[in-house]
Amino acid sequence: MGKQELKLEIVEPEAFHDFMEVMSDYAPQVEHLVCQLGFGDTDAAQIDQLFRLLHSIKGDASMCQVRFVVPFVHSLESLLERLRSGEVNYEDSIGDVMLLVMDRLGLALEALENHELLDDLQLPLLMRALNQVAECPVGELLQRCQQLVEQITGIPLHVIESDAPTDAAAQLSQGDLAFFRILALQFEHRLPQFQGRTERNLELALETSRQAPGLVDDRQLEAAVYMHDIGMMLLPESFWLKVGRMSESERHQMAEHPGWAAGLLERMPAWADAARMVAQHHEMPDGRGYPHGLHGDEICSGALILALVDAFEAVTLKHSHRGLRHSMMRAIAEINASERQFDPFWLARFNQVIRVRLAACARRPPGD
């Protein structure tokens, strides 16, 4: 298929919504089949079924005049055809490309429906990279797929170290941290889906912080990880995993929860920095966050790290059915597609941490 301009528009609203509905059926089927391939089930029937699904998506997109979808799906068909013909064997990097494209198309459809900007999705860049993958020699295919995923998700190849000086940390009470951890565990025990989140979030936050040594105190960050969602326990459980838009009243209540946990920490002088992290972890650099609409440098580094960790945990939980590696891929792709929501300095370091984790996942035998 030749190069064509991507027209990101809704031509016929009713047809567009029809396509949104069928995509809500198709997308989980594509995900399931790709994940089956990743688990070692690479028989011809699975590949043929995936090819037919993609062909149906392309046909429906054309019929519903959602034309920008067509070249993306056509490129995936071309990639899959190389598998069907036996030209290449399936590798996770091929599945990563397929899931990444499907994810970006889903995010683009949602953005169009909600009249939001699509710039952060980098769809023209993704299209160019897909064309390069489709045209590359067999010997370069897997490397090109890996490069595409790294380029679009924003995962850097090198860590940029900071020479910032380290401030001497005050002697903090280990007993306080133990108590904060107990509170965090009480929250995670409220729902089965939350099991293990405290340790996951702590490890990820500390690994990210240590990419720029000295900027964030480890103990203050540890306290903030434990305490940042304690205020959620004061909200109805229906808020915790809510799907869809919140009402104005619900948004108001949600905006108050960081302040409740921060208020507890503020009354303990040794934890003033942790209190600030907790209070600000839903703020955004562009000023669209809550509760105070802070901008850029008004937000402390610990809060910026917590925002990334929180978002990553939420998306991996939502897509846990994909398996660890693919849910991580979806999470980091979605975070980088919403990069205006996050601080670029800490996003780069967070990406590096996730890149290392993805590499570790890739070295594990299928099914581990």
Short mmCIF file of C-alpha atoms in Angstrom, two decimals:
data_model
loop_
_atom_site.label_atom_id
_atom_site.label_comp_id
_atom_site.label_asym_id
_atom_site.label_seq_id
_atom_site.Cartn_x
_atom_site.Cartn_y
_atom_site.Cartn_z
CA MET A 1 0.00 0.00 0.00
CA GLY A 2 1.47 3.36 -0.99
CA LYS A 3 2.05 6.23 1.36
CA GLN A 4 -1.03 8.28 2.18
CA GLU A 5 -1.90 11.22 4.35
CA LEU A 6 -3.53 10.37 7.65
CA LYS A 7 -6.82 12.24 7.96
CA LEU A 8 -7.75 12.02 11.62
CA GLU A 9 -11.39 13.00 11.48
CA ILE A 10 -14.92 11.79 12.02
CA VAL A 11 -16.55 11.80 8.59
CA GLU A 12 -19.92 10.32 9.56
CA PRO A 13 -20.66 10.35 13.34
CA GLU A 14 -23.12 7.46 13.31
CA ALA A 15 -20.82 5.25 11.26
CA PHE A 16 -17.89 6.24 13.48
CA HIS A 17 -19.75 5.08 16.58
CA ASP A 18 -20.67 1.84 14.81
CA PHE A 19 -16.98 1.25 14.18
CA MET A 20 -16.15 2.04 17.81
CA GLU A 21 -18.58 -0.69 18.84
CA VAL A 22 -17.15 -3.35 16.54
CA MET A 23 -13.62 -2.41 17.58
CA SER A 24 -14.59 -3.04 21.20
CA ASP A 25 -15.30 -6.63 20.07
CA TYR A 26 -12.33 -7.03 17.73
CA ALA A 27 -9.58 -5.57 19.93
CA PRO A 28 -9.83 -8.14 22.78
CA GLN A 29 -9.83 -10.96 20.21
CA VAL A 30 -6.66 -9.61 18.60
CA GLU A 31 -5.04 -9.24 22.03
CA HIS A 32 -5.96 -12.80 22.96
CA LEU A 33 -4.56 -14.29 19.77
CA VAL A 34 -1.33 -12.30 19.99
CA CYS A 35 -0.89 -13.38 23.60
CA GLN A 36 -1.47 -17.00 22.57
CA LEU A 37 1.29 -16.64 20.00
CA GLY A 38 3.51 -15.23 22.74
CA PHE A 39 2.84 -18.28 24.89
CA GLY A 40 4.21 -20.53 22.15
CA ASP A 41 0.96 -21.45 20.38
CA THR A 42 2.06 -20.52 16.85
CA ASP A 43 0.11 -22.98 14.71
CA ALA A 44 -1.19 -21.88 11.31
CA ALA A 45 -4.82 -21.82 12.47
CA GLN A 46 -4.07 -19.14 15.09
CA ILE A 47 -2.22 -17.00 12.57
CA ASP A 48 -5.00 -17.42 9.98
CA GLN A 49 -7.63 -16.41 12.55
CA LEU A 50 -5.63 -13.30 13.45
CA PHE A 51 -5.26 -12.43 9.77
CA ARG A 52 -9.03 -12.71 9.24
CA LEU A 53 -9.67 -10.46 12.23
CA LEU A 54 -7.34 -7.79 10.88
CA HIS A 55 -8.98 -8.04 7.46
CA SER A 56 -12.40 -7.56 9.06
CA ILE A 57 -11.18 -4.50 10.97
CA LYS A 58 -9.78 -2.98 7.78
CA GLY A 59 -13.01 -3.67 5.88
CA ASP A 60 -15.22 -2.21 8.60
CA ALA A 61 -12.97 0.85 8.93
CA SER A 62 -13.27 1.50 5.22
CA MET A 63 -17.04 0.97 5.21
CA CYS A 64 -17.53 3.30 8.22
CA GLN A 65 -15.21 5.92 6.67
CA VAL A 66 -12.74 5.74 9.55
CA ARG A 67 -10.06 5.80 6.90
CA PHE A 68 -6.98 6.54 8.99
CA VAL A 69 -7.25 3.05 10.51
CA VAL A 70 -6.88 1.30 7.14
CA PRO A 71 -3.15 1.81 6.42
CA PHE A 72 -2.18 0.78 9.96
CA VAL A 73 -4.13 -2.47 9.78
CA HIS A 74 -2.91 -3.11 6.24
CA SER A 75 0.68 -2.88 7.50
CA LEU A 76 -0.13 -5.39 10.25
CA GLU A 77 -1.61 -7.71 7.62
CA SER A 78 1.61 -7.44 5.61
CA LEU A 79 3.64 -8.26 8.71
CA LEU A 80 1.40 -11.21 9.50
CA GLU A 81 1.62 -12.46 5.93
CA ARG A 82 5.36 -12.87 6.40
CA LEU A 83 4.55 -15.18 9.30
CA ARG A 84 1.92 -17.10 7.33
CA SER A 85 4.33 -17.71 4.48
CA GLY A 86 7.02 -19.02 6.82
CA GLU A 87 9.37 -16.21 5.81
CA VAL A 88 9.93 -15.40 9.50
CA ASN A 89 9.17 -17.12 12.78
CA TYR A 90 7.08 -15.46 15.48
CA GLU A 91 8.97 -13.48 18.12
CA ASP A 92 7.62 -11.30 20.92
CA SER A 93 8.82 -8.15 19.14
CA ILE A 94 6.34 -8.87 16.31
CA GLY A 95 3.52 -9.26 18.83
CA ASP A 96 4.65 -6.08 20.57
CA VAL A 97 4.24 -4.15 17.31
CA MET A 98 0.76 -5.57 16.74
CA LEU A 99 -0.42 -4.76 20.27
CA LEU A 100 1.16 -1.30 20.15
CA VAL A 101 -0.61 -0.45 16.90
CA MET A 102 -3.95 -1.74 18.19
CA ASP A 103 -3.49 0.22 21.41
CA ARG A 104 -2.67 3.44 19.56
CA LEU A 105 -5.65 3.04 17.26
CA GLY A 106 -7.89 2.52 20.29
CA LEU A 107 -6.51 5.62 21.99
CA ALA A 108 -6.93 7.62 18.76
CA LEU A 109 -10.56 6.59 18.41
CA GLU A 110 -11.24 7.58 22.02
CA ALA A 111 -9.50 10.93 21.53
CA LEU A 112 -11.52 11.69 18.41
CA GLU A 113 -14.74 10.74 20.18
CA ASN A 114 -13.89 13.09 23.07
CA HIS A 115 -12.59 15.90 20.83
CA GLU A 116 -9.08 15.64 22.31
CA LEU A 117 -5.71 16.33 20.69
CA LEU A 118 -3.95 13.35 19.11
CA ASP A 119 -0.44 14.80 18.83
CA ASP A 120 1.02 12.74 21.69
CA LEU A 121 0.01 9.50 19.97
CA GLN A 122 2.63 10.10 17.25
CA LEU A 123 0.52 8.36 14.61
CA PRO A 124 2.42 9.73 11.56
CA LEU A 125 5.70 8.56 13.11
CA LEU A 126 4.17 5.15 13.82
CA MET A 127 2.94 4.89 10.22
CA ARG A 128 6.39 5.70 8.82
CA ALA A 129 8.01 3.14 11.11
CA LEU A 130 5.45 0.49 10.10
CA ASN A 131 6.17 1.13 6.43
CA GLN A 132 9.87 0.61 7.11
CA VAL A 133 9.16 -2.67 8.89
CA ALA A 134 6.98 -3.86 5.99
CA GLU A 135 9.70 -3.11 3.43
CA CYS A 136 12.78 -4.31 5.33
CA PRO A 137 14.73 -7.48 4.50
CA VAL A 138 13.99 -10.61 6.53
CA GLY A 139 17.29 -10.40 8.41
CA GLU A 140 16.40 -6.93 9.74
CA LEU A 141 12.75 -7.55 10.58
CA LEU A 142 13.00 -8.37 14.29
CA GLN A 143 15.46 -5.55 14.93
CA ARG A 144 13.19 -3.10 13.10
CA CYS A 145 10.23 -4.25 15.20
CA GLN A 146 12.22 -3.69 18.40
CA GLN A 147 13.31 -0.26 17.20
CA LEU A 148 9.73 0.69 16.34
CA VAL A 149 8.48 -0.20 19.81
CA GLU A 150 11.35 1.66 21.50
CA GLN A 151 10.85 4.70 19.27
CA ILE A 152 7.10 4.98 19.85
CA THR A 153 7.02 4.12 23.54
CA GLY A 154 9.87 6.55 24.21
CA ILE A 155 12.12 4.05 25.98
CA PRO A 156 15.67 5.48 25.78
CA LEU A 157 18.74 3.36 25.09
CA HIS A 158 20.98 5.04 27.64
CA VAL A 159 20.63 6.37 31.15
CA ILE A 160 21.54 10.01 31.67
CA GLU A 161 23.10 10.32 35.09
CA SER A 162 22.76 13.40 37.27
CA ASP A 163 25.61 14.90 39.26
CA ALA A 164 23.22 16.64 41.65
CA PRO A 165 24.59 16.79 45.19
CA THR A 166 23.08 14.53 47.83
CA ASP A 167 21.59 16.25 50.88
CA ALA A 168 22.30 14.55 54.21
CA ALA A 169 19.07 12.83 55.26
CA ALA A 170 17.81 13.36 58.77
CA GLN A 171 17.55 10.37 61.09
CA LEU A 172 14.02 9.15 60.48
CA SER A 173 12.05 6.72 62.55
CA GLN A 174 12.01 3.18 61.18
CA GLY A 175 8.99 2.64 63.40
CA ASP A 176 7.07 5.30 61.46
CA LEU A 177 7.84 3.60 58.16
CA ALA A 178 6.73 0.25 59.55
CA PHE A 179 3.44 1.81 60.65
CA PHE A 180 2.92 3.52 57.27
CA ARG A 181 3.52 0.17 55.56
CA ILE A 182 0.86 -1.48 57.74
CA LEU A 183 -1.65 1.16 56.63
CA ALA A 184 -0.74 0.60 52.97
CA LEU A 185 -1.21 -3.15 53.35
CA GLN A 186 -4.63 -2.56 54.92
CA PHE A 187 -5.64 -0.70 51.76
CA GLU A 188 -4.31 -3.33 49.36
CA HIS A 189 -6.08 -6.11 51.27
CA ARG A 190 -9.44 -4.44 50.56
CA LEU A 191 -9.52 -5.80 46.98
CA PRO A 192 -7.92 -8.93 45.49
CA GLN A 193 -6.71 -6.91 42.49
CA PHE A 194 -4.55 -4.75 44.78
CA GLN A 195 -2.53 -7.65 46.22
CA GLY A 196 1.20 -6.89 45.99
CA ARG A 197 0.77 -3.31 44.79
CA THR A 198 2.61 -1.79 47.77
CA GLU A 199 5.84 -3.66 47.08
CA ARG A 200 5.53 -3.23 43.30
CA ASN A 201 5.03 0.51 43.63
CA LEU A 202 7.84 0.90 46.17
CA GLU A 203 10.38 -0.96 44.03
CA LEU A 204 9.41 0.97 40.91
CA ALA A 205 9.46 4.36 42.65
CA LEU A 206 12.87 3.77 44.24
CA GLU A 207 14.39 2.40 41.03
CA THR A 208 13.16 5.47 39.15
CA SER A 209 14.42 7.88 41.81
CA ARG A 210 17.86 6.26 41.80
CA GLN A 211 18.24 6.99 38.10
CA ALA A 212 18.97 10.56 39.25
CA PRO A 213 20.78 10.10 42.57
CA GLY A 214 20.34 12.69 45.28
CA LEU A 215 17.23 14.44 44.02
CA VAL A 216 14.72 12.53 46.16
CA ASP A 217 15.31 11.11 49.63
CA ASP A 218 14.65 7.35 49.67
CA ARG A 219 12.91 7.28 53.05
CA GLN A 220 10.66 10.23 52.28
CA LEU A 221 9.70 8.58 48.99
CA GLU A 222 9.10 5.26 50.75
CA ALA A 223 6.75 6.96 53.20
CA ALA A 224 4.94 8.69 50.34
CA VAL A 225 4.46 5.40 48.46
CA TYR A 226 2.93 3.83 51.56
CA MET A 227 0.67 6.78 52.35
CA HIS A 228 -0.31 8.33 49.02
CA ASP A 229 -3.55 6.36 48.58
CA ILE A 230 -4.57 6.02 52.23
CA GLY A 231 -7.13 8.76 51.65
CA MET A 232 -8.86 6.44 49.17
CA MET A 233 -9.98 4.30 52.10
CA LEU A 234 -12.18 7.22 53.15
CA LEU A 235 -13.98 7.16 49.79
CA PRO A 236 -16.66 4.64 48.72
CA GLU A 237 -15.19 1.43 47.29
CA SER A 238 -17.04 2.14 44.04
CA PHE A 239 -14.47 4.88 43.38
CA TRP A 240 -11.45 2.58 43.50
CA LEU A 241 -11.84 0.78 40.18
CA LYS A 242 -14.42 3.05 38.56
CA VAL A 243 -14.72 2.71 34.77
CA GLY A 244 -15.97 5.69 32.76
CA ARG A 245 -16.45 9.34 33.59
CA MET A 246 -17.04 10.59 37.11
CA SER A 247 -19.80 12.98 38.04
CA GLU A 248 -18.93 16.46 39.26
CA SER A 249 -19.60 15.39 42.85
CA GLU A 250 -17.39 12.33 42.48
CA ARG A 251 -14.56 14.39 40.98
CA HIS A 252 -14.77 16.80 43.91
CA GLN A 253 -14.52 13.95 46.42
CA MET A 254 -11.66 12.33 44.52
CA ALA A 255 -9.73 15.61 44.49
CA GLU A 256 -9.78 15.68 48.29
CA HIS A 257 -8.15 12.30 48.94
CA PRO A 258 -4.46 13.36 48.54
CA GLY A 259 -4.97 16.07 51.14
CA TRP A 260 -6.29 13.68 53.77
CA ALA A 261 -3.17 11.47 53.73
CA ALA A 262 -0.87 14.48 53.39
CA GLY A 263 -2.58 16.09 56.39
CA LEU A 264 -1.61 13.14 58.56
CA LEU A 265 2.03 13.33 57.46
CA GLU A 266 2.17 17.12 57.91
CA ARG A 267 1.49 16.65 61.61
CA MET A 268 4.72 14.65 61.91
CA PRO A 269 7.62 17.12 61.37
CA ALA A 270 10.07 14.47 60.16
CA TRP A 271 7.84 13.65 57.17
CA ALA A 272 7.23 17.10 55.67
CA ASP A 273 8.79 16.12 52.32
CA ALA A 274 6.69 12.96 52.11
CA ALA A 275 3.57 15.02 52.90
CA ARG A 276 4.33 17.29 49.96
CA MET A 277 4.81 14.31 47.63
CA VAL A 278 1.48 12.84 48.68
CA ALA A 279 -0.37 16.15 48.41
CA GLN A 280 0.92 16.76 44.87
CA HIS A 281 0.92 13.31 43.27
CA HIS A 282 -2.17 14.06 41.15
CA GLU A 283 -0.86 17.41 39.93
CA MET A 284 0.31 17.66 36.29
CA PRO A 285 3.09 19.79 34.77
CA ASP A 286 0.60 21.47 32.42
CA GLY A 287 -1.60 22.60 35.34
CA ARG A 288 -4.53 20.25 34.62
CA GLY A 289 -4.06 18.16 37.76
CA TYR A 290 -5.63 18.38 41.20
CA PRO A 291 -6.17 19.52 43.89
CA HIS A 292 -4.43 22.89 43.24
CA GLY A 293 -3.64 22.96 39.51
CA LEU A 294 0.09 23.36 40.08
CA HIS A 295 2.47 23.81 37.13
CA GLY A 296 5.93 22.48 36.27
CA ASP A 297 8.53 23.27 38.92
CA GLU A 298 5.82 23.89 41.53
CA ILE A 299 5.49 20.09 41.79
CA CYS A 300 8.16 18.23 43.76
CA SER A 301 10.13 15.37 42.18
CA GLY A 302 8.73 12.74 44.52
CA ALA A 303 5.19 13.59 43.45
CA LEU A 304 6.18 13.42 39.77
CA ILE A 305 7.61 9.93 40.34
CA LEU A 306 4.48 8.82 42.22
CA ALA A 307 2.30 10.00 39.33
CA LEU A 308 4.20 7.76 36.92
CA VAL A 309 4.13 4.77 39.26
CA ASP A 310 0.42 5.23 39.94
CA ALA A 311 -0.44 5.41 36.24
CA PHE A 312 1.73 2.39 35.41
CA GLU A 313 0.12 0.29 38.16
CA ALA A 314 -3.38 1.26 37.02
CA VAL A 315 -2.82 0.32 33.37
CA THR A 316 -0.97 -2.94 34.10
CA LEU A 317 -3.82 -3.92 36.44
CA LYS A 318 -6.38 -3.14 33.75
CA HIS A 319 -4.50 -5.28 31.21
CA SER A 320 -3.20 -8.03 33.50
CA HIS A 321 -4.98 -10.64 31.36
CA ARG A 322 -2.31 -10.03 28.71
CA GLY A 323 0.43 -11.44 30.87
CA LEU A 324 3.20 -9.49 32.59
CA ARG A 325 5.27 -8.46 29.59
CA HIS A 326 2.40 -7.35 27.36
CA SER A 327 0.61 -5.52 30.17
CA MET A 328 3.87 -3.66 30.87
CA MET A 329 4.19 -2.82 27.17
CA ARG A 330 0.64 -1.45 27.13
CA ALA A 331 1.24 0.59 30.27
CA ILE A 332 4.48 2.22 29.14
CA ALA A 333 3.04 2.90 25.68
CA GLU A 334 -0.04 4.56 27.16
CA ILE A 335 2.03 6.66 29.55
CA ASN A 336 4.26 7.90 26.75
CA ALA A 337 1.21 8.60 24.60
CA SER A 338 0.05 10.95 27.40
CA GLU A 339 3.45 12.53 27.94
CA ARG A 340 2.04 16.02 28.62
CA GLN A 341 0.57 14.58 31.78
CA PHE A 342 4.03 13.67 33.10
CA ASP A 343 7.33 15.42 33.75
CA PRO A 344 9.74 14.72 30.82
CA PHE A 345 12.82 14.46 33.08
CA TRP A 346 11.31 11.74 35.25
CA LEU A 347 9.49 10.11 32.33
CA ALA A 348 12.85 9.46 30.64
CA ARG A 349 14.21 7.81 33.77
CA PHE A 350 11.03 5.84 34.34
CA ASN A 351 11.24 4.58 30.75
CA GLN A 352 14.77 3.36 31.39
CA VAL A 353 13.66 1.36 34.43
CA ILE A 354 10.84 -0.26 32.46
CA ARG A 355 13.16 -1.03 29.55
CA VAL A 356 15.39 -3.04 31.91
CA ARG A 357 12.35 -4.87 33.27
CA LEU A 358 11.06 -5.67 29.80
CA ALA A 359 14.46 -7.03 28.83
CA ALA A 360 14.38 -9.27 31.91
CA CYS A 361 10.90 -10.52 30.93
CA ALA A 362 12.11 -11.27 27.42
CA ARG A 363 14.82 -13.55 28.81
CA ARG A 364 12.30 -15.67 30.73
CA PRO A 365 11.04 -18.91 29.15
CA PRO A 366 7.41 -18.70 27.85
CA GLY A 367 4.86 -19.34 30.58
CA ASP A 368 7.13 -18.32 33.48
#
